[in-house]
Amino acid sequence: MGEVLIAIILTAIVGMLVFIWGIRKEQTLPETLTQQLMAKSRAVLIGKLRKQGEATFEEMGTWLDGLVVGPLWSSRRLKVRDPEKFLEALIPVLVEQGDIEEIRREGRRFYRLKNRK
């Protein structure tokens, strides 16, 4: 009788801990999704620039259009729906970090990897 009661209490405690952990994960999900989208976008841009050398703002927008991220444990996803607006926020970060550089030529903006000369 005592063992059954202890098992029930321990199961309830474990259930509460899992529930609290899930609530915490759900609360931090928007920040996690934003970080994942920025990291994945950075990886896509750097990978394409390695292959292509340089690209315009418009070309980079087509690379990121429809990009989706999300954790395996949640059905919530974050998708790039307006690549131009997203790039306006992402490119200054990449330039500041020293990943890419902006070149103005013929009245247009081109971007290339910073270490590529």
XYZ file of C-alpha atoms in Angstrom:
117
model
C 0.000 0.000 0.000
C 2.794 2.447 0.924
C 4.795 1.601 -2.210
C 1.820 2.316 -4.463
C 1.272 5.684 -2.792
C 4.955 6.614 -3.218
C 4.818 5.591 -6.906
C 1.727 7.753 -7.461
C 3.323 10.759 -5.744
C 6.582 10.381 -7.716
C 4.641 10.086 -10.984
C 2.723 13.261 -10.141
C 5.959 15.119 -9.352
C 7.585 13.997 -12.607
C 4.448 14.995 -14.515
C 4.521 18.470 -12.970
C 8.199 18.903 -13.826
C 7.617 17.907 -17.455
C 4.631 20.255 -17.641
C 6.645 23.181 -16.237
C 9.520 22.407 -18.627
C 7.072 22.456 -21.559
C 5.633 25.799 -20.498
C 9.135 27.292 -20.255
C 10.066 25.984 -23.705
C 6.853 27.395 -25.171
C 7.498 30.814 -23.601
C 10.997 31.052 -25.084
C 9.935 29.655 -28.471
C 9.619 33.023 -30.304
C 13.185 33.981 -29.368
C 14.429 30.516 -30.270
C 12.724 30.649 -33.666
C 14.159 34.093 -34.393
C 17.675 32.926 -33.512
C 17.268 29.802 -35.647
C 16.004 31.830 -38.614
C 18.899 34.287 -38.361
C 21.436 31.448 -38.119
C 19.942 29.488 -41.014
C 19.693 32.618 -43.170
C 23.312 33.477 -42.420
C 24.380 29.965 -43.404
C 22.390 30.111 -46.661
C 23.792 33.517 -47.628
C 27.388 32.640 -46.819
C 27.129 29.305 -48.631
C 25.684 30.902 -51.770
C 28.212 33.755 -51.694
C 31.044 31.224 -51.449
C 29.822 29.569 -54.631
C 28.775 32.688 -56.525
C 31.294 35.269 -55.315
C 28.959 38.245 -55.067
C 25.256 38.993 -55.298
C 22.793 41.846 -55.380
C 20.245 42.570 -52.706
C 17.487 41.206 -54.957
C 19.325 37.930 -55.630
C 19.871 37.388 -51.935
C 16.157 37.958 -51.375
C 15.288 35.120 -53.751
C 17.623 32.799 -51.841
C 15.795 33.439 -48.561
C 12.226 33.558 -49.873
C 10.192 30.838 -48.156
C 12.939 29.763 -45.737
C 11.338 27.936 -42.768
C 12.687 27.001 -39.332
C 11.146 25.282 -36.341
C 11.989 22.833 -33.582
C 11.128 19.164 -33.922
C 9.066 19.141 -30.729
C 6.686 21.938 -31.773
C 4.352 22.483 -34.699
C 5.077 26.226 -34.664
C 7.305 27.435 -37.488
C 8.801 30.736 -38.609
C 8.935 31.515 -42.337
C 10.463 34.330 -44.380
C 7.502 35.894 -46.190
C 9.006 39.278 -47.049
C 12.669 38.612 -47.901
C 13.489 42.262 -48.664
C 12.320 43.436 -45.256
C 14.114 40.534 -43.570
C 17.344 41.285 -45.457
C 17.176 44.931 -44.392
C 17.503 43.681 -40.814
C 19.944 40.829 -41.498
C 22.529 42.471 -43.775
C 23.642 45.169 -41.278
C 24.202 42.424 -38.709
C 26.325 40.398 -41.147
C 28.319 43.491 -42.151
C 28.870 44.406 -38.487
C 30.021 40.862 -37.686
C 32.503 41.040 -40.557
C 30.957 38.204 -42.566
C 30.121 40.207 -45.701
C 30.905 43.591 -47.196
C 28.849 45.956 -49.315
C 30.146 47.258 -52.633
C 28.411 50.046 -54.565
C 28.915 49.773 -58.295
C 26.896 51.222 -61.164
C 24.355 52.597 -58.708
C 23.617 49.140 -57.297
C 24.554 47.398 -54.076
C 26.546 44.183 -54.302
C 27.560 41.983 -51.406
C 30.446 39.552 -51.102
C 32.272 37.672 -48.384
C 34.557 39.886 -46.347
C 37.655 37.697 -46.641
C 37.224 37.355 -50.420
C 39.452 39.855 -52.251
